[in-house]
XYZ file of C-alpha atoms in Angstrom:
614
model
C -32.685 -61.628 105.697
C -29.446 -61.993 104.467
C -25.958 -61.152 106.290
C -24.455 -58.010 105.565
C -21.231 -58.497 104.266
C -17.687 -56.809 104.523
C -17.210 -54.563 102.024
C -12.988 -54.767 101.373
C -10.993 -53.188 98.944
C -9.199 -54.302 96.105
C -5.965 -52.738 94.415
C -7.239 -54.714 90.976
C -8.583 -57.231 89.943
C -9.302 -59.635 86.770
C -12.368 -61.169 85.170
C -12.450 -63.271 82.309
C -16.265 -63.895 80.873
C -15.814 -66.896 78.434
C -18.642 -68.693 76.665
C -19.861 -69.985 73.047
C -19.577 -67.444 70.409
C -23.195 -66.762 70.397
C -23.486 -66.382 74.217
C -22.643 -62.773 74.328
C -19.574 -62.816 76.375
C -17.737 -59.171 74.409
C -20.868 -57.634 75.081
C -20.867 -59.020 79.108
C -17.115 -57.730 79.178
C -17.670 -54.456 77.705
C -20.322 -53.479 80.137
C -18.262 -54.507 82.813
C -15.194 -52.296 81.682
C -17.543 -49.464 80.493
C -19.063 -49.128 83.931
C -15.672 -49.725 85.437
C -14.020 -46.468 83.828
C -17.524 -44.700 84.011
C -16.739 -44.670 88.024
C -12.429 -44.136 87.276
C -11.276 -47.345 87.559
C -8.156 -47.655 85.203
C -8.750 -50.583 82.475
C -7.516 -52.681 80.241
C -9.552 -55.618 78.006
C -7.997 -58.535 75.828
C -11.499 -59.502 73.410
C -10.397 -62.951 72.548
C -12.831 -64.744 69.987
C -12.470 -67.605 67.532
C -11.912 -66.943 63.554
C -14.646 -69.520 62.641
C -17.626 -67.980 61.587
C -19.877 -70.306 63.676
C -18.650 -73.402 65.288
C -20.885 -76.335 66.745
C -22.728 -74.694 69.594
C -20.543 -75.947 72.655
C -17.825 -77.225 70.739
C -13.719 -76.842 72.065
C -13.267 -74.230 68.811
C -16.315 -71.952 69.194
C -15.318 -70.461 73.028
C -15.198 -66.584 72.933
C -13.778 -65.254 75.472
C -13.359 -61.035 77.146
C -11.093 -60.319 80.035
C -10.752 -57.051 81.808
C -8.229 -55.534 84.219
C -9.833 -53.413 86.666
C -7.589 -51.384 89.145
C -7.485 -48.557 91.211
C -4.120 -46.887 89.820
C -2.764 -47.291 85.875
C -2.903 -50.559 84.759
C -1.028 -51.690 81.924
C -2.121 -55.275 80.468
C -5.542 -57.106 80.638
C -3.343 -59.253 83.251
C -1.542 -62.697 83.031
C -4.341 -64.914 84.982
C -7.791 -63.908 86.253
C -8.934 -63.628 89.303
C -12.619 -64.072 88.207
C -13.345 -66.857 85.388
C -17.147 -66.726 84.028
C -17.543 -70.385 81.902
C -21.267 -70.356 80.489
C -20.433 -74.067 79.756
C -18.280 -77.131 79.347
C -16.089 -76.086 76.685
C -15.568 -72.534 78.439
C -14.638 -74.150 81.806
C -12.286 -76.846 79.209
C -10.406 -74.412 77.283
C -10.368 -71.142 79.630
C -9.422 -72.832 82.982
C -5.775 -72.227 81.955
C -5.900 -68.672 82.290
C -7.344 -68.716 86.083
C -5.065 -68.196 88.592
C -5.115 -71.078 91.212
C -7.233 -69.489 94.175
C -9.511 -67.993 91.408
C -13.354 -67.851 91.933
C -15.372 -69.400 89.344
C -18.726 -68.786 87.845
C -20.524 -71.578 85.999
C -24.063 -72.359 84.371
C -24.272 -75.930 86.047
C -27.586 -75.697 83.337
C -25.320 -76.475 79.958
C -22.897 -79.180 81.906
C -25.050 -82.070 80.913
C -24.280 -85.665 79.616
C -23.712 -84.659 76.024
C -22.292 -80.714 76.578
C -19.586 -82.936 78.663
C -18.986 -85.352 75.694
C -18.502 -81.955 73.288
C -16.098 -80.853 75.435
C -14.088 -84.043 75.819
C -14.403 -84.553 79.640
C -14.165 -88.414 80.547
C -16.531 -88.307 83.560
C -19.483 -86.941 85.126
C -17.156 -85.511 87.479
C -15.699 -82.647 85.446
C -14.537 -80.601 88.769
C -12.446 -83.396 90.025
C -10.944 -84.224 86.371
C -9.728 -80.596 86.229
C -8.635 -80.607 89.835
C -10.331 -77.795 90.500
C -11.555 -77.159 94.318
C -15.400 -77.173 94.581
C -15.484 -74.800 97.165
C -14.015 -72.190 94.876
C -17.357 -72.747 92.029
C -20.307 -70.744 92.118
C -22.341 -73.148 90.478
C -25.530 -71.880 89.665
C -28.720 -73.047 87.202
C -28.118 -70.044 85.140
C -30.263 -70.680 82.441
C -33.130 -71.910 85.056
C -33.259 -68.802 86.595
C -33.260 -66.692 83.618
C -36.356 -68.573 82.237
C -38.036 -68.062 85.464
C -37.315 -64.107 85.966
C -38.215 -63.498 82.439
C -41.352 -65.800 82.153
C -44.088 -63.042 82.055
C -42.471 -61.097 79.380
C -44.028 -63.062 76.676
C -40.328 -64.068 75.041
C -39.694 -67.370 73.320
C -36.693 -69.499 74.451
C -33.940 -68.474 72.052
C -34.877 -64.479 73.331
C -34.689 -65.495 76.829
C -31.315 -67.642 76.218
C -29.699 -64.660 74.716
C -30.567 -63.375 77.637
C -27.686 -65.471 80.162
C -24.914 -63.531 79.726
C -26.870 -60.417 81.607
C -27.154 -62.744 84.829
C -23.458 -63.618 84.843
C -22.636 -59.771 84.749
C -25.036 -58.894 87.355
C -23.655 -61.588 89.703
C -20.073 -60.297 89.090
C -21.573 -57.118 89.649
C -22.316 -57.831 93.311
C -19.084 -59.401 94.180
C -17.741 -56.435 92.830
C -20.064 -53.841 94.497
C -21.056 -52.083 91.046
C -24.060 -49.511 90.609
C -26.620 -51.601 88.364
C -27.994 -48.120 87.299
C -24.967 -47.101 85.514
C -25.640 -50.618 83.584
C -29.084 -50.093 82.957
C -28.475 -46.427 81.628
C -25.917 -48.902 79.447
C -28.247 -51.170 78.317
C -31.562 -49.034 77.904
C -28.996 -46.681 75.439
C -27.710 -49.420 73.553
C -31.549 -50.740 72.965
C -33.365 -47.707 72.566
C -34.679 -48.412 69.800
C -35.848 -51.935 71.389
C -37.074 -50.841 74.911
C -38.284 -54.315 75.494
C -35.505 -56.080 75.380
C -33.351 -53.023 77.729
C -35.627 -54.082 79.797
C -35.879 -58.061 79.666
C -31.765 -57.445 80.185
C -31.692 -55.342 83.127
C -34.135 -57.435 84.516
C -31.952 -60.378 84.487
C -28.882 -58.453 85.788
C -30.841 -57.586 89.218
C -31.536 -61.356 89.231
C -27.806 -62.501 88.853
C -27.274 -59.614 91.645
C -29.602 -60.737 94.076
C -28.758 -64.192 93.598
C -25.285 -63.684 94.369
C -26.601 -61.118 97.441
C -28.951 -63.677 98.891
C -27.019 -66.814 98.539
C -23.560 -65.204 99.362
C -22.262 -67.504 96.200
C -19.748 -69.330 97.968
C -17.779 -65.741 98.363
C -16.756 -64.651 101.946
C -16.672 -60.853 100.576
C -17.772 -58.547 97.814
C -15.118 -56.295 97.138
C -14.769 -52.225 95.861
C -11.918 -51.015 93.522
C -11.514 -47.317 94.402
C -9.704 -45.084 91.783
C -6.461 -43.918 93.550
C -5.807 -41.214 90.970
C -8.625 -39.319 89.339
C -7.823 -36.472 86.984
C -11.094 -34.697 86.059
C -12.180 -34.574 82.415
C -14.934 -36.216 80.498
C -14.070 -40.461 79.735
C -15.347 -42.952 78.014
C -14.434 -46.733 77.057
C -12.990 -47.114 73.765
C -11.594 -49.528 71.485
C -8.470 -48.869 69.761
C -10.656 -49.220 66.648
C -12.990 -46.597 67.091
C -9.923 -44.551 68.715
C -8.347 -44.421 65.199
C -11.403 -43.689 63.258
C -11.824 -40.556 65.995
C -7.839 -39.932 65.337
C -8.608 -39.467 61.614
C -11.508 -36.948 62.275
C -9.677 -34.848 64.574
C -6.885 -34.891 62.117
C -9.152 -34.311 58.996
C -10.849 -30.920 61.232
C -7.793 -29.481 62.312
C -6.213 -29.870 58.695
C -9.587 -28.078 57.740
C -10.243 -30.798 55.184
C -12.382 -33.900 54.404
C -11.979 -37.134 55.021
C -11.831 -40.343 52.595
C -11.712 -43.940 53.719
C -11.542 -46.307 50.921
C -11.390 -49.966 52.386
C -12.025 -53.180 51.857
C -13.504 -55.522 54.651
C -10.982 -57.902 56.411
C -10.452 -58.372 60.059
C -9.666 -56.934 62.871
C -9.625 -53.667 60.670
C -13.344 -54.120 59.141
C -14.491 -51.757 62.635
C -12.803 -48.706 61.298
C -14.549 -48.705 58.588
C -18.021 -49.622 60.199
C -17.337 -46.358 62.598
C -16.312 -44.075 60.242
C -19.275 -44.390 58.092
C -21.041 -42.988 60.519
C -19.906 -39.717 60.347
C -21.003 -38.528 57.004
C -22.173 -35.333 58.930
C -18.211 -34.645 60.117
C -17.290 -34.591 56.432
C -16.111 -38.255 56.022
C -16.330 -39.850 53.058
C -16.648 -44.010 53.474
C -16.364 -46.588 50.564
C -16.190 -50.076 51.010
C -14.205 -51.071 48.005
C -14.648 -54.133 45.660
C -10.783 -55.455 46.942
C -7.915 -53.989 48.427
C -6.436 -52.531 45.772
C -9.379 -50.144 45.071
C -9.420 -49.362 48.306
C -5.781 -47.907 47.961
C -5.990 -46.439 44.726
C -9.203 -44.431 45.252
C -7.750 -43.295 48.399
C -4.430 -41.874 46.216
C -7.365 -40.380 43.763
C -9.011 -38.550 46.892
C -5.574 -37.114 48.003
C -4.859 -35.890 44.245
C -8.117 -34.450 44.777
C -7.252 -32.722 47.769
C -8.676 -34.597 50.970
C -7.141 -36.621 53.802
C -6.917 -39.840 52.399
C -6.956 -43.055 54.090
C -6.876 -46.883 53.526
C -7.332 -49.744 55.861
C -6.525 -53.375 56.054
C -4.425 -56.212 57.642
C -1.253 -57.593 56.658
C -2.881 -59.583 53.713
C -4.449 -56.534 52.777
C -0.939 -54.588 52.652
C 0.412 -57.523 50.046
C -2.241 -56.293 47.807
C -2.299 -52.389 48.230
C 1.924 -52.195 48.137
C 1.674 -51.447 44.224
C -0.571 -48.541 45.368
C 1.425 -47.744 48.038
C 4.401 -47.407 46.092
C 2.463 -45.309 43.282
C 1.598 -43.021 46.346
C 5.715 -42.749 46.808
C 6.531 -41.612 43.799
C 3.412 -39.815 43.462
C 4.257 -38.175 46.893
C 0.670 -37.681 47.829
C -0.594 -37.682 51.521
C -2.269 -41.064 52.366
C -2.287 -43.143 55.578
C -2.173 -46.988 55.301
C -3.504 -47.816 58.480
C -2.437 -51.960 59.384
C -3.888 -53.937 61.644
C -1.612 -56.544 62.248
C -2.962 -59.870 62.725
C -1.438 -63.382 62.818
C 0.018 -65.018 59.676
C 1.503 -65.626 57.290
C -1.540 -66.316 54.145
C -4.311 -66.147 56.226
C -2.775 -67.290 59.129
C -4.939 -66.693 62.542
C -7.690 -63.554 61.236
C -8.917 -63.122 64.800
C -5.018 -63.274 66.630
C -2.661 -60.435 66.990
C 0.879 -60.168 65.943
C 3.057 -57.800 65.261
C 4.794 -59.138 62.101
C 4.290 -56.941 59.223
C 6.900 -54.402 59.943
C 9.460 -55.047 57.963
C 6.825 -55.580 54.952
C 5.604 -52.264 55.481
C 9.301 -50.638 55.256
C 10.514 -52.458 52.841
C 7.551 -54.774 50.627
C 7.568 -52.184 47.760
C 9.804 -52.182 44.473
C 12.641 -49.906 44.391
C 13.923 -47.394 46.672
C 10.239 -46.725 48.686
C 10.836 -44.651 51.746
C 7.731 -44.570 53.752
C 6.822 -43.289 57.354
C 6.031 -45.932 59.534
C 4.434 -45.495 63.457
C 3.322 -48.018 66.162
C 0.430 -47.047 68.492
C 1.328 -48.583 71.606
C -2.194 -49.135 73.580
C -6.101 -48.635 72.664
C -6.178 -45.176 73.574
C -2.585 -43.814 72.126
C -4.596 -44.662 68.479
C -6.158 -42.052 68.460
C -3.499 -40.018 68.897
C -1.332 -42.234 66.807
C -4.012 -41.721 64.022
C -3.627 -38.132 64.149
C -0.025 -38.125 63.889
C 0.354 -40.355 60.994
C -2.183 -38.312 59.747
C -0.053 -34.747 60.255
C 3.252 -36.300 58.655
C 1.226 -37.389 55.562
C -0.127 -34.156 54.977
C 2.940 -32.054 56.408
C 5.371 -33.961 53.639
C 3.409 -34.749 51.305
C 3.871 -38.577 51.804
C 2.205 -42.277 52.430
C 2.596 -43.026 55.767
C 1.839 -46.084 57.484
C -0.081 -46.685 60.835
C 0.652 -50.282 62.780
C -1.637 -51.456 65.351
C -2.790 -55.055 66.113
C -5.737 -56.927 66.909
C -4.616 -56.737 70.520
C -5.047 -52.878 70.552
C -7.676 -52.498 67.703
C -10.153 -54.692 69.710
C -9.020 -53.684 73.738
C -10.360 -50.986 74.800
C -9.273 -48.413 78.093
C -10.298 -45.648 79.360
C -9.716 -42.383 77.624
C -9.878 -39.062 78.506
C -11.776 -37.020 75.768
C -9.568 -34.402 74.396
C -9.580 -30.815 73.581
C -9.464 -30.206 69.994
C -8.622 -26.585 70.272
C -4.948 -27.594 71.860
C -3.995 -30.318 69.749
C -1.896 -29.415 66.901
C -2.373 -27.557 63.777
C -2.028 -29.228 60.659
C -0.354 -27.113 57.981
C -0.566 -28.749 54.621
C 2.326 -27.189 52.060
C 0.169 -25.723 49.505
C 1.869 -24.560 46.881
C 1.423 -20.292 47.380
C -0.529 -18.440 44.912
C 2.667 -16.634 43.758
C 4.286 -19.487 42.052
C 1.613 -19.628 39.345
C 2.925 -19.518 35.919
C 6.611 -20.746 37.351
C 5.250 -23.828 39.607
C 5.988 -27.606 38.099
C 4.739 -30.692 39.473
C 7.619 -31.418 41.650
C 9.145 -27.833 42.838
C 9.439 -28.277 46.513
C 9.276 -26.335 49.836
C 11.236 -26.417 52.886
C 12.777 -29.838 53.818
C 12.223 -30.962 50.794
C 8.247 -31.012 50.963
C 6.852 -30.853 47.401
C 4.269 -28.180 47.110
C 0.029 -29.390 46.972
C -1.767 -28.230 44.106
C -5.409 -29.196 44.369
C -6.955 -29.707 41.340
C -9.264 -26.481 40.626
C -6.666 -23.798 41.027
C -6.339 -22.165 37.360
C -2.867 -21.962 36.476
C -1.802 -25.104 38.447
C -3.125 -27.885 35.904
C -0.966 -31.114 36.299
C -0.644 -34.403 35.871
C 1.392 -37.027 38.269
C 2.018 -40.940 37.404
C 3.849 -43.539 38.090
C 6.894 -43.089 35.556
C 9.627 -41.171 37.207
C 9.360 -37.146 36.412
C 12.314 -34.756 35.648
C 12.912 -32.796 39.077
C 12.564 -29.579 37.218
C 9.559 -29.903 34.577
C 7.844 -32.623 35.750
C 8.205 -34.214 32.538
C 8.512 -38.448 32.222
C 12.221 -38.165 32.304
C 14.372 -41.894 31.751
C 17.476 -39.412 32.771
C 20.244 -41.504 35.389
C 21.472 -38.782 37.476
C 17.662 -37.063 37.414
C 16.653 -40.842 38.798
C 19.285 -40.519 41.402
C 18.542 -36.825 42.078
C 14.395 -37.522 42.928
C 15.577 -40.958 44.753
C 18.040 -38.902 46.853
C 14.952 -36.487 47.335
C 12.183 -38.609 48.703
C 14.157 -40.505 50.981
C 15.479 -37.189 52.300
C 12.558 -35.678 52.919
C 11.244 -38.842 55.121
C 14.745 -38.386 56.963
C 13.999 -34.755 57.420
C 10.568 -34.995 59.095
C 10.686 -34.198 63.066
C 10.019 -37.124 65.369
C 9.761 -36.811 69.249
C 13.511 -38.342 71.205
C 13.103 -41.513 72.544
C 12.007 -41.613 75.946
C 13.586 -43.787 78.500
C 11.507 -44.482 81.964
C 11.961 -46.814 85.078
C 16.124 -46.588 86.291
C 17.239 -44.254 83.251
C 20.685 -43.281 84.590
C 22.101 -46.879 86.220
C 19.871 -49.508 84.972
C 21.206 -52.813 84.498
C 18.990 -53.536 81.404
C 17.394 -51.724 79.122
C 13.878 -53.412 77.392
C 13.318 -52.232 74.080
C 9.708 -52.838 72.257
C 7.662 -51.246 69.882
C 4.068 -50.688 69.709
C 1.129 -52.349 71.424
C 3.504 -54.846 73.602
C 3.902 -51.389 75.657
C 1.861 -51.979 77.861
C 3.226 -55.637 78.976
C 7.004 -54.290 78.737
C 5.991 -51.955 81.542
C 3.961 -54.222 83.672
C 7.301 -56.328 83.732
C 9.867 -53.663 84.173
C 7.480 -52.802 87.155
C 7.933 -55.602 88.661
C 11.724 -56.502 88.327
C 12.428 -52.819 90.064
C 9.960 -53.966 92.914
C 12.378 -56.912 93.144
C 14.996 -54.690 93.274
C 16.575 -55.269 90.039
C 17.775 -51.839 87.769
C 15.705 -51.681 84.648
C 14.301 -49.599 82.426
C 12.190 -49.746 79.159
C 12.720 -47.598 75.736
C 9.338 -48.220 73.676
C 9.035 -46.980 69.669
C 6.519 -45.330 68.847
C 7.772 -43.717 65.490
C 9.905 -46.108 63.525
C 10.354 -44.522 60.565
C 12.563 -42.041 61.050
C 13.963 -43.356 64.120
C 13.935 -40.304 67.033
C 17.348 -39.039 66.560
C 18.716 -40.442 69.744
C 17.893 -43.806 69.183
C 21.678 -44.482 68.786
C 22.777 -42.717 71.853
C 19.673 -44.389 73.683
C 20.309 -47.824 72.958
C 24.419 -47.802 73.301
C 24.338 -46.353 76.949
C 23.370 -49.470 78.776
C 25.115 -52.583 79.510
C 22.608 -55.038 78.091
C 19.957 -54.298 76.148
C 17.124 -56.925 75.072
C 14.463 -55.982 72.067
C 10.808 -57.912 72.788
C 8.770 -58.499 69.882
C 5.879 -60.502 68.775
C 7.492 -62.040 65.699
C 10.842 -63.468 65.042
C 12.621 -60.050 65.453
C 12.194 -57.291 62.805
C 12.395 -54.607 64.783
C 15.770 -56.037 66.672
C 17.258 -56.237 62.422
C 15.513 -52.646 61.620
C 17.792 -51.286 64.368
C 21.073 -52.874 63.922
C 20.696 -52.080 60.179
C 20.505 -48.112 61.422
C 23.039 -48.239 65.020
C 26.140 -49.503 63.893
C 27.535 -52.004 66.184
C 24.372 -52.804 68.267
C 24.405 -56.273 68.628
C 20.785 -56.678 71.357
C 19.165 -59.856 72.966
C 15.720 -60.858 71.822
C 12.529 -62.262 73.276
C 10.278 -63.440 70.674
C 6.730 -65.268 70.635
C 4.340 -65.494 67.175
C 1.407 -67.505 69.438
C -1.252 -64.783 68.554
C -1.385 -63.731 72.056
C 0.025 -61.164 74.084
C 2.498 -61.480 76.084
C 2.726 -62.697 79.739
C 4.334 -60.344 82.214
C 5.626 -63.530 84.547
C 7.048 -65.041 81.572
C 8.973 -61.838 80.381
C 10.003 -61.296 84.022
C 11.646 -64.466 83.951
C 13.354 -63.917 80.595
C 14.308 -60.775 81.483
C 16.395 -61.787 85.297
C 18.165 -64.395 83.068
C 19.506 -62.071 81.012
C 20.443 -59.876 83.504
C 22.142 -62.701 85.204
């Protein structure tokens, strides 16, 4: 029998699964993290998967890889390096080993390191542990595929079925060095497949193998290790994508507003999963159309607001080229839709599965003529949702398009969130126009702040008709008029000036900090991680992240002019840093930029950051 071993505990921790595209490494990785919140553990998880649709099975291109940040307190980033790299063959161990830190413990399927999986992934020699310089004693390597085969040989599968099967056994062996419950996996599992019981079972089968192997052998490991949750607040969790967070955003939003919900899109990536969710939900009132191209997808969403629902559109920055005609007929139109954006890397096509954060300034400015239009940032996978429901408020509130930024970093990571309580989350008030006005009401008569009034089509006496030509602000009428053109311009950027933003919030050393690190959206999390870990150092620094950009929080100015040195980090070649010297007068910031399509490293910004300090 086996040695027991120490059980020690672990502040956090990071495991990366990598593999080919087909080898199931996002489902292996969302397990892990689902189970890992299920018991409190904070998380964060980077999905990070090729844009080919299927490369050469073990090819350099075709690795897929999932890493997840596991801790015991908040964690903020899927972390820099892992402490735990999974590399189901050649290529994986080729292309991932980079992101291993250098005592790392590595997991690999010695089965798919052959002769020619070697020559795939460009390795010289037989030797591919000593070309990499990487210390033997620190592999598990273990006949994955072997082993499968053999645990599921009675089943009756054939040997694709039992292949797909590998990725379970790596997931059960990091489940014993990490001391996980493999019932709250099969529960998992036998939910996800219950409509194919057989192969729920065939899977949880092979976890228990990858467990006991790593339990009986002691997989080169001195220790397993626990992560205990240093903070639990009670409530009911579960881990979700920033994806699916939206789409649940845009429900709550659509029930408190007491309305339905319309979601005209048009397939692209990393937005396509909105869509997929919110069809789902035909019995919550949602309304899903999948669009023949992205401008249908706009302009039936500005023909379901006419018509008197919550009206949304998604897409990616390629996407947004195409719907800004839309966009800008919304405008003048002033009719309640949310764009929502996932960002991804570009520009044309650019990198569909990376994540940037470089279509800002196209969605505040990439419309003809004077446009104003609400723009917000959700900063992490679980502030979508709430993101989505605040976009969703101002569009309805002001009777205006608003657009919602997120990225392929947050639309595809996923945390831990805390399901809320609809009953204490805002009410939505649209500004219908009162029955009162009938007979004296025109098209663009307006409420307080400059709101114009919603007439839903069906209310006798409020017959209308909106378009694109600019409208006389009194009658409505296609007016051509200068100073009436003036007048309605002054208007609708007024309104988007009057609508009520939280202040800017300032954390780490607000009162004496040396420098101040400004961000917006779904860098948050990294901008934190690194202002963490100057103050540890001792340094005085503190971090100012935008969440709503357009309106600025009114003391933005005051915010940004009452440190010494201030630097704005960005994942593009600084919009936001020219947005906000175009509105402070006289700020004058340093700037970090990367456009590589990955997040950000917190050593790297650390290092950055002391220099400008000085």
């Amino acid at each position: 029998m086996a040695e027991q071993l120490e059980v020690k505990e672990l502040d956090q921790v990071v495991v990366r699964f990598s593999g080919d595209s087909g080898d199931g490494m996002q489902l292996a990785g969302n397990i892990f993290s689902t189970v890992s919140a299920t018991v409190g553990n904070s998380i964060s998880t980077f999905p990070d998967y090729p844009a080919d649709i299927r490369a050469p099975q073990g090819s350099l291109t075709g690795v897929s890889g999932f890493q997840v940040h596991i801790g015991a307190s908040k964690v903020y980033t899927p972390g820099d390096e892992c402490d735990v790299l999974v590399a189901m063959n050649a290529a994986a161990l080729k292309t991932q080993y980079r992101y291993a830190k250098p005592n790392a413990t590595i997991i690999i399927d010695t089965d798919s390191f052959g002769e020619s999986d070697l020559k795939k992934a460009a390795f010289e020699t037989q030797d591919y542990l000593g070309e990499m310089g990487i210390d033997p004693d620190r592999v598990i390597q273990c006949p994955i595929t072997t082993i499968v085969k053999e645990a599921l040989a009675d089943t009756g599968m054939d040997n694709k079925a039992m292949l797909k099967c590998r990725n379970m056994f790596a997931l059960g062996l990091v489940c014993w060095l990490f001391s996980r419950d493999l019932d709250l996996v099969a529960n998992f599992l036998r939910e996800k497949f219950a409509k194919k019981p057989a192969i729920a079972e065939a899977n949880i089968k092979v976890i228990q193998a990858g467990y006991d192997y790593g339990h009986n052998t002691h997989s080169s490991a001195t220790n397993v290790y626990r992560i205990e949750s240093k903070e639990k607040t009670p409530g009911r969790y579960m881990d979700i994508t920033g994806n699916k967070a939206t789409a649940y955003g845009f429900i709550a939003a659509a029930e408190k507003a007491g309305l339905k919900l319309y979601l005209g899109s048009y397939p692209i990536t990393p937005a396509t999963d909105v869509l997929h969710e919110l069809s789902k939900h035909k019995s919550l009132g949602v309304t899903t159309v999948q669009c023949e191209d992205e401008i249908a997808g706009c302009a039936s969403s500005l023909g379901a607001a006419f018509a008197g629902a919550l009206a949304v559109t998604s897409t990616s920055g390629p996407g947004i080229c195409l719907k800004s005609e839309a966009m800008n007929l919304a405008v003048i139109m002033e009719l309640p839709i949310v764009v929502l954006d996932v960002q991804r890397g570009g520009p044309a096509t650019g990198l569909p599965t990376k994540s940037e954060q470089t279509d800002l300034l196209q969605v505040l400015f990439g419309r003809n003529g004077e446009s104003p239009m609400p723009v917000l940032a959700a900063t992490s996978p679980t502030d979508c949702f709430d993101a989505a429901f605040q976009a969703s408020k101002i569009a309805l509130e002001h009777m205006t398009p608003v657009c919602l930024l997120t990225d392929a970093y947050v639309a595809n990571g996923s945390g831990a969130f805390k399901l809320p309580d609809l009953s204490k989350m805002d009410a939505i008030n649209p500004p219908y126009v009162p029955e009162e006005l009938k007979g004296k009401w025109t098209p663009y008569m307006r409420a307080e702040k400059g709101t114009r009034y919603w007439a839903v089509p069906g209310r006798q006496g409020f017959e209308h008709i909106l378009g694109g030509l600019e409208k006389d602000d009194k009658t409505g009428a296609i007016s051509t008029n200068p100073e009436n053109h003036d007048l309605m311009t002054r208007k609708r950027q007024a309104k988007i000036n009057n609508i009520q933003v939280p202040d800017l919030e300032v954390v780490g050393d607000v009162d004496d900090a040396q420098l101040l690190i400004v961000g917006f959206g779904g860098t948050y999390g990294h901008l934190h991680a690194a202002m963490d870990e100057m103050r540890a150092a001792g340094k005085k620094v503190a971090l100012a992240h935008f969440k709503f950009i357009n309106p600025l929080p009114k003391n933005t100015a005051e915010v940004l002019k009452k440190y010494p040195k201030v630097v704005v980090a960005e994942q593009n070649m600084g919009q936001l840093a020219a947005w906000l010297r175009m509105k402070v007068d006289n700020f004058v910031p340093a700037q970090y930029n990367e456009v590589k399509g990955q997040p950000f490293k917190v050593n790297e910004l650390v290092a950055a950051f002391n220099k400008i300090i000085g």
